[in-house]
CSV table of C-alpha atoms in Angstrom, one decimal:
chain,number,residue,atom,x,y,z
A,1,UNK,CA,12.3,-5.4,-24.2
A,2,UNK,CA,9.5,-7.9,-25.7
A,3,UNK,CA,5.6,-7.3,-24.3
A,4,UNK,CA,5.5,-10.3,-23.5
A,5,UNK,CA,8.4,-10.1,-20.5
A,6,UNK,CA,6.6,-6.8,-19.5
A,7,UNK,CA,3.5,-8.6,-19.3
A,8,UNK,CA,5.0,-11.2,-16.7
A,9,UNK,CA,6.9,-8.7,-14.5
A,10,UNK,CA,3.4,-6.6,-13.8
A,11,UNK,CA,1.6,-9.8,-13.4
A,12,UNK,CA,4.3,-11.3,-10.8
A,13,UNK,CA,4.5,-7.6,-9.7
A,14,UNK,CA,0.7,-7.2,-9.5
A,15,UNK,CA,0.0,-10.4,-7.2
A,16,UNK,CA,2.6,-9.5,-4.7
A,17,UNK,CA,1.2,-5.9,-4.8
A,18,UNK,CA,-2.6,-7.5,-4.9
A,19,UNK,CA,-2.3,-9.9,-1.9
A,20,UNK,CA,-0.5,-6.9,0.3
A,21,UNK,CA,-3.3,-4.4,-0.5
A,22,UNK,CA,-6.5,-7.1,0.1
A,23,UNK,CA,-4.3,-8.9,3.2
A,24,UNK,CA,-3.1,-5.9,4.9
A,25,UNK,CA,-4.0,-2.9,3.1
A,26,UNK,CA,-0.8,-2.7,2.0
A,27,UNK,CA,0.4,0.0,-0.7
A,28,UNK,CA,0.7,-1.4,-3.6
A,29,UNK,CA,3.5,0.6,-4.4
A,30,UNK,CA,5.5,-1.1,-1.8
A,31,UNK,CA,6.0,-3.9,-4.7
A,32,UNK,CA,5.7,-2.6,-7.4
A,33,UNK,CA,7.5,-0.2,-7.6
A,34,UNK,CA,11.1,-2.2,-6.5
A,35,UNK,CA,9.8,-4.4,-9.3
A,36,UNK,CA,9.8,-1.8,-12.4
A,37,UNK,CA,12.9,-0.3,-11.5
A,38,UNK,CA,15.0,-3.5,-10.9
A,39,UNK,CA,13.3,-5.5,-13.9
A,40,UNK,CA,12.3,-3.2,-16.7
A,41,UNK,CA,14.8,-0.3,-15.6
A,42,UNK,CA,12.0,2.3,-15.5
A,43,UNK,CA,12.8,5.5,-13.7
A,44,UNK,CA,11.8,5.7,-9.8
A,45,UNK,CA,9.8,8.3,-10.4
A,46,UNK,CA,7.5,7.0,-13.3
A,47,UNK,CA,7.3,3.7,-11.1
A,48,UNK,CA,6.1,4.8,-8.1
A,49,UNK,CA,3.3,6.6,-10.3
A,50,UNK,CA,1.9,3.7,-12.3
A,51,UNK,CA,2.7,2.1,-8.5
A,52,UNK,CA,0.3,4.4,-7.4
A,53,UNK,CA,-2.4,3.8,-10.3
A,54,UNK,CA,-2.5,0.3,-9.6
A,55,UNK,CA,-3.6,1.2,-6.1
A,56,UNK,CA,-6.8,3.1,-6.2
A,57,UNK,CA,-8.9,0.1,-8.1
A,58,UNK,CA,-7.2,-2.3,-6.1
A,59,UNK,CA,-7.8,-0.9,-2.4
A,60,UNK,CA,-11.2,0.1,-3.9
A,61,UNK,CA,-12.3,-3.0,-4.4
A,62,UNK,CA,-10.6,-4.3,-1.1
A,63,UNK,CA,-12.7,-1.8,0.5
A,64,UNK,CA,-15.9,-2.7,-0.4
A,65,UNK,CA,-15.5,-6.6,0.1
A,66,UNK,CA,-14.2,-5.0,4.0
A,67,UNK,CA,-17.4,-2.9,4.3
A,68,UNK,CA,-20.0,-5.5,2.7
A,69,UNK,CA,-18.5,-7.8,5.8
A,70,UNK,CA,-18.8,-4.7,8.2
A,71,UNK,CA,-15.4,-4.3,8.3
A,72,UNK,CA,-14.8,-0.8,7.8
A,73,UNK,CA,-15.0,2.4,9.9
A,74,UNK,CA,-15.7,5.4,7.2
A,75,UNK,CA,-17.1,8.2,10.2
A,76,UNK,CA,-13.3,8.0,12.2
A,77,UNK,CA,-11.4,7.4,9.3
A,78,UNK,CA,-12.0,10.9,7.4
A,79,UNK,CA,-10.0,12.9,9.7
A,80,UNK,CA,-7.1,11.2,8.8
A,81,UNK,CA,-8.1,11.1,5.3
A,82,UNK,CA,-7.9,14.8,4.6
A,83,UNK,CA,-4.3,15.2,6.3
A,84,UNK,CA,-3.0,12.5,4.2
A,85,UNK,CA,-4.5,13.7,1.1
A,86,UNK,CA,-2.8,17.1,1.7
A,87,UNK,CA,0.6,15.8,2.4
A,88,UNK,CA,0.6,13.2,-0.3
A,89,UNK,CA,0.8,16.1,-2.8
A,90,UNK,CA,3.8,18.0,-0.7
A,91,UNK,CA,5.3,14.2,-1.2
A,92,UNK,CA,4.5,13.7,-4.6
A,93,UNK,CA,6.2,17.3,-5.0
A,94,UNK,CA,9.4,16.2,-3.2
A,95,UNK,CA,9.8,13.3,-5.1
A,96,UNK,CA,9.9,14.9,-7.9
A,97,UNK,CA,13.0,16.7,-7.2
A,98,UNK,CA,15.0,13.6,-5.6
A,99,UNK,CA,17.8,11.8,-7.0
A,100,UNK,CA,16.6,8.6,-9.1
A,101,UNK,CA,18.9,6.0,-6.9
A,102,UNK,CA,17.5,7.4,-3.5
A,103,UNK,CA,13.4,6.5,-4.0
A,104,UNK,CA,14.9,3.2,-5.8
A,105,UNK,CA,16.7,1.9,-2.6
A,106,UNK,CA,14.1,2.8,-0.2
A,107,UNK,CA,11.7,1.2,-2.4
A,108,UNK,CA,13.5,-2.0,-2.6
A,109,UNK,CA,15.0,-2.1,1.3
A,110,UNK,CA,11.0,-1.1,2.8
A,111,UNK,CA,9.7,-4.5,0.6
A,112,UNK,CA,11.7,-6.6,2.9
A,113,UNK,CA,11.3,-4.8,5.9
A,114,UNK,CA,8.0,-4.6,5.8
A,115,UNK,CA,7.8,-8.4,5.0
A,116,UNK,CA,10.3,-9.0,8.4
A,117,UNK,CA,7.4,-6.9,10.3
A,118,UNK,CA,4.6,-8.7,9.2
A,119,UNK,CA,6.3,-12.2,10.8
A,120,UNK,CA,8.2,-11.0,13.6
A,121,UNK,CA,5.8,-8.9,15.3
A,122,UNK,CA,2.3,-9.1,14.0
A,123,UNK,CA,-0.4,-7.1,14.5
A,124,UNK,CA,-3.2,-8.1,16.7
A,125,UNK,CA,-5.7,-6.7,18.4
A,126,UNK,CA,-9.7,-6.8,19.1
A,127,UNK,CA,-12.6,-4.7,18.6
A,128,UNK,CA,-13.2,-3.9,22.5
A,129,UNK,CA,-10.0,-1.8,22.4
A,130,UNK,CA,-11.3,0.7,19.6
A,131,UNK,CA,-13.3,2.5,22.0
A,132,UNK,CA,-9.9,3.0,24.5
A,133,UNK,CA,-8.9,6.3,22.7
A,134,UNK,CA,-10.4,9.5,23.9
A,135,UNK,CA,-12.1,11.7,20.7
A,136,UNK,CA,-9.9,14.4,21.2
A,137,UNK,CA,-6.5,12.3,21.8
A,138,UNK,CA,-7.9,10.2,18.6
A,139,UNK,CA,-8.3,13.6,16.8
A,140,UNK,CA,-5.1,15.1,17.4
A,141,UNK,CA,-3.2,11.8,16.7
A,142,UNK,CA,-5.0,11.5,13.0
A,143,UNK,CA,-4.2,14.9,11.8
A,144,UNK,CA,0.2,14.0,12.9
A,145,UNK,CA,0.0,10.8,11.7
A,146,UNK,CA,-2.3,11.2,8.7
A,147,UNK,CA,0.5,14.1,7.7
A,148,UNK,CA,3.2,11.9,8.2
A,149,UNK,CA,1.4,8.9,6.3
A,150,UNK,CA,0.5,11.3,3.6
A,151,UNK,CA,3.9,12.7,2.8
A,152,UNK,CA,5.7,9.5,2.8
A,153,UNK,CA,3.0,8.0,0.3
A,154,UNK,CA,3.3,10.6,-2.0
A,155,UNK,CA,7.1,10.6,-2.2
A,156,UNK,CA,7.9,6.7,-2.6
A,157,UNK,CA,4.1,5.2,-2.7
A,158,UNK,CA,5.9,2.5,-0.1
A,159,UNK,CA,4.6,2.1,3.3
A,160,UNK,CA,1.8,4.1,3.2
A,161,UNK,CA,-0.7,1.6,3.8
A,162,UNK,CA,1.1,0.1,6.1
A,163,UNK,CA,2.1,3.1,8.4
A,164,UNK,CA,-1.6,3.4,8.4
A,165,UNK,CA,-2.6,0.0,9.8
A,166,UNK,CA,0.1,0.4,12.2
A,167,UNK,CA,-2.1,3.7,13.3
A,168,UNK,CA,-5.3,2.3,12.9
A,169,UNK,CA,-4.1,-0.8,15.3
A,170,UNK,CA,-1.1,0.5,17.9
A,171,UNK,CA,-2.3,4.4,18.2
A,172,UNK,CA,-6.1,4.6,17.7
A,173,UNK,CA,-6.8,0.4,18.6
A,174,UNK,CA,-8.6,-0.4,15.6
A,175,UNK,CA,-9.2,-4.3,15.8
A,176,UNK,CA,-7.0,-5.5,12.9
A,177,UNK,CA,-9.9,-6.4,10.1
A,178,UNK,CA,-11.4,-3.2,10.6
A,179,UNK,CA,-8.3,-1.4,10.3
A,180,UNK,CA,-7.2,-3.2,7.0
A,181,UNK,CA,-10.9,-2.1,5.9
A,182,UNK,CA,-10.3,1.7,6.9
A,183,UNK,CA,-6.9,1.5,5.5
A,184,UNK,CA,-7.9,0.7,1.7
A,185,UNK,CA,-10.7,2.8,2.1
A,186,UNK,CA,-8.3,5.8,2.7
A,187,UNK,CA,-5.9,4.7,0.2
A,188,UNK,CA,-8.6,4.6,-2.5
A,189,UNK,CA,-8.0,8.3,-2.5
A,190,UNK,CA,-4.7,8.7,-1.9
A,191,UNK,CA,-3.5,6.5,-4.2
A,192,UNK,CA,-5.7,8.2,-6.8
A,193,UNK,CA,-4.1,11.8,-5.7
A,194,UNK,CA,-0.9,10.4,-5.5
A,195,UNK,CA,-0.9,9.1,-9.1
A,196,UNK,CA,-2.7,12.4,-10.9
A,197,UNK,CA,-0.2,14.5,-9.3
A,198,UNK,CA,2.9,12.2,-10.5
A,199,UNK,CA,1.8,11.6,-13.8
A,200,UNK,CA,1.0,15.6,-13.9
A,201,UNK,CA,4.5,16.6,-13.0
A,202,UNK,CA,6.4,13.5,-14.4
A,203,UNK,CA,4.3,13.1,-17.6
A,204,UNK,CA,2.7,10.4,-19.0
A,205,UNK,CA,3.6,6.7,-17.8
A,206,UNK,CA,4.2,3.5,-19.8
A,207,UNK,CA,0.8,2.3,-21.1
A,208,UNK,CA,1.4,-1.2,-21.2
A,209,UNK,CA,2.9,-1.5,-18.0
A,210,UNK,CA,0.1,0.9,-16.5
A,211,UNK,CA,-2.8,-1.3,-17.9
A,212,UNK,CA,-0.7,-4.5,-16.9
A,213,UNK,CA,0.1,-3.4,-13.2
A,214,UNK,CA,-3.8,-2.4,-12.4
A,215,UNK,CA,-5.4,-5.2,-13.6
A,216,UNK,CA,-2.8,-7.8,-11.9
A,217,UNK,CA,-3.3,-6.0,-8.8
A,218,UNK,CA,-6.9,-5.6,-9.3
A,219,UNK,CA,-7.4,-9.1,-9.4
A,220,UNK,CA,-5.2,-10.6,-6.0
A,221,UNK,CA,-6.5,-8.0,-4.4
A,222,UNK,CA,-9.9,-8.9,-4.9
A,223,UNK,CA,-8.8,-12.6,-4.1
A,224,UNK,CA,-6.8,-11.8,-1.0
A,225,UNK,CA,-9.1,-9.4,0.8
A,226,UNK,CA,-12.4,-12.3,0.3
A,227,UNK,CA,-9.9,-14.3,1.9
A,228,UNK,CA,-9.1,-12.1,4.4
A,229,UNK,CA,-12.4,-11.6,5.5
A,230,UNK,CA,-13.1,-15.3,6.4
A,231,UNK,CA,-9.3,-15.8,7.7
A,232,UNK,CA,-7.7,-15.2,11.2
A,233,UNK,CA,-5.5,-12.1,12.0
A,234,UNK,CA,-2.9,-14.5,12.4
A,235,UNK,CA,-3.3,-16.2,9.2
A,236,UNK,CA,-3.1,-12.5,7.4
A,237,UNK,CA,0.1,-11.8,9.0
A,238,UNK,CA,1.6,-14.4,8.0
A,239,UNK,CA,0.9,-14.9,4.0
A,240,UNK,CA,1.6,-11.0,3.5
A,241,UNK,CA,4.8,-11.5,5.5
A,242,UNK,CA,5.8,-14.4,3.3
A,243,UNK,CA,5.1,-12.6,0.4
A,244,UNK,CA,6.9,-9.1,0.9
A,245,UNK,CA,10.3,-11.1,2.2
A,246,UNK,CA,10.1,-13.5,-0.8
A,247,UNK,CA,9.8,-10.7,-3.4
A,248,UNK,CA,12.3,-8.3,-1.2
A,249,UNK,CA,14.5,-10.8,-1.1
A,250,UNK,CA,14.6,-11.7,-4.9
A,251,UNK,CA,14.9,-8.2,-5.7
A,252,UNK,CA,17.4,-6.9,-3.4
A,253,UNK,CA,19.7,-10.6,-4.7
A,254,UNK,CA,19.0,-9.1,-8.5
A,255,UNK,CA,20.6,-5.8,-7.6
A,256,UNK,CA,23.4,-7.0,-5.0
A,257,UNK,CA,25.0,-9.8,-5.8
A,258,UNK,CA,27.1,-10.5,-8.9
C-alpha cells in the first residue's frame, strides 16, 4: 500500500469527517472510521482511535469559530460533559473486547443513516425554546443521556456527536447553532479521552494515517463550521446530509456488491 493512496483516502476521509464536525458537530469518527476499514483494511479498533484523534482538533476549532459568533452555551453544557466523559472510557473498554466485523458494520450502516436523518427530518428549532426545560428536568436528562452519548462514543466513535445535537435540540431545546456549538465543545474532550484510552489499550496507531486524518479534518472543519455560522439551519441540514449518504453509500457499494 503506496503513501501516496493512504494520503488520498484520509484526505477524502477527512473532508467528509471535517464538514460533519463544523456543519453539525458531527463525530468525526462517523466517517472515518467506515473509511480505514473498507479502504486501507485497518482493524476497527485502531480506526475508530485515530477516528477519534482526528476529532479533538477538529471540534476544537469548530468550537471556537461557534463561541467567537456567540454560539455556544459552556455553563449548561458541563453537566453533560462529565457523564459522557465517564462512559466514554467504559465504551472505549467494551470495544476493546468486541469482535472486529461488529464495530466495522455499525460503523459503515450509522454513515448512511445518519446521512438519511439529516434530509428526511432535519433539525430545527429557535432560541426562545431553550429556556422551555425546567433546571432540574434539564439536569436529570443530561446525566442519562450524557451516559448513553458517552458509552456509545467511546465504543464505535460513530454517532456521538450526533446523539448529542439530537439532545441539545429535541430534549433540552437548544436552538440548532448553539447546539452544534455545545456539541463540539463537548466533543473536544471526549474525543481526546476517547482516543488516549484506545491508543492505551490498543497500542500505538498508524502514524501516517494519524497525521493525515487530523489535519484533513482539521482543515473542512474549520471551513464548514465559518460557513455554518453565516448559513441557515436548513442549509446545514442539508450539505451534511448529502455528504454522510454519498460517502455511506460508496462505502457500503465497496463492501456489498461484487
Amino acid at each position: 500500500m503506496s503513501l501516496l493512496y493512504k494520503f488520498l483516502i484520509c484526505f477524502v476521509a477527512g473532508i467528509g469527517a471535517g464538514l460533519g464536525t463544523g456543519f453539525a458537530g458531527m463525530s468525526a469518527a462517523a466517517v472515518i472510521s467506515p473509511m480505514l476499514i473498507t479502504f486501507l483494511h485497518m482493524e476497527a479498533y485502531d480506526a475508530v482511535g485515530i477516528a477519534l484523534a482526528s476529532d479533538v482538533l477538529a471540534s476544537a476549532i469548530s468550537a471556537y469559530t461557534y463561541g467567537r459568533n456567540k454560539n455556544l452555551d459552556v455553563k449548561n453544557g458541563l453537566v453533560m460533559m462529565v457523564s459522557v466523559l465517564a462512559f466514554t472510557l467504559v465504551g472505549s473498554w467494551v470495544a476493546s473486547r468486541m469482535p472486529n466485523s461488529t464495530m466495522g458494520s455499525f460503523s459503515m450502516f450509522m454513515t448512511l443513516l445518519l446521512g438519511i436523518k439529516f434530509l428526511v427530518r432535519p433539525v430545527m428549532t429557535t432560541k426562545e425554546r431553550m429556556q422551555a426545560v425546567a433546571p432540574r428536568k434539564r439536569f436529570v436528562q443530561s446525566i442519562l443521556c450524557g451516559s448513553i452519548i458517552g458509552f456509545i462514543c467511546g465504543f464505535v466513535g460513530a454517532g456521538g456527536g450526533m446523539m448529542m445535537l439530537l439532545i441539545l435540540t429535541s430534549v433540552l431545546g437548544y436552538e440548532l447553532k448553539t447546539a452544534v456549538g455545545t456539541s463540539v465543545f463537548i466533543m473536544t474532550f471526549t474525543a481526546l479521552l476517547g482516543s488516549l484510552s484506545h491508543f492505551a489499550i490498543g497500542g500505538a496507531p498508524d502514524l501516517w494515517a494519524l497525521v493525515f486524518c487530523v489535519l484533513s479534518t482539521l482543515l473542512w472543519a474549520r471551513i464548514a463550521a465559518r460557513f455554518a455560522n453565516r448559513a441557515r439551519p436548513a442549509t446545514l441540514n442539508r450539505a451534511t446530509g448529502a455528504v454522510l449518504v454519498v460517502l455511506g453509500g460508496a462505502i457500503l457499494a465497496v463492501n456489498f456488491l461484487p
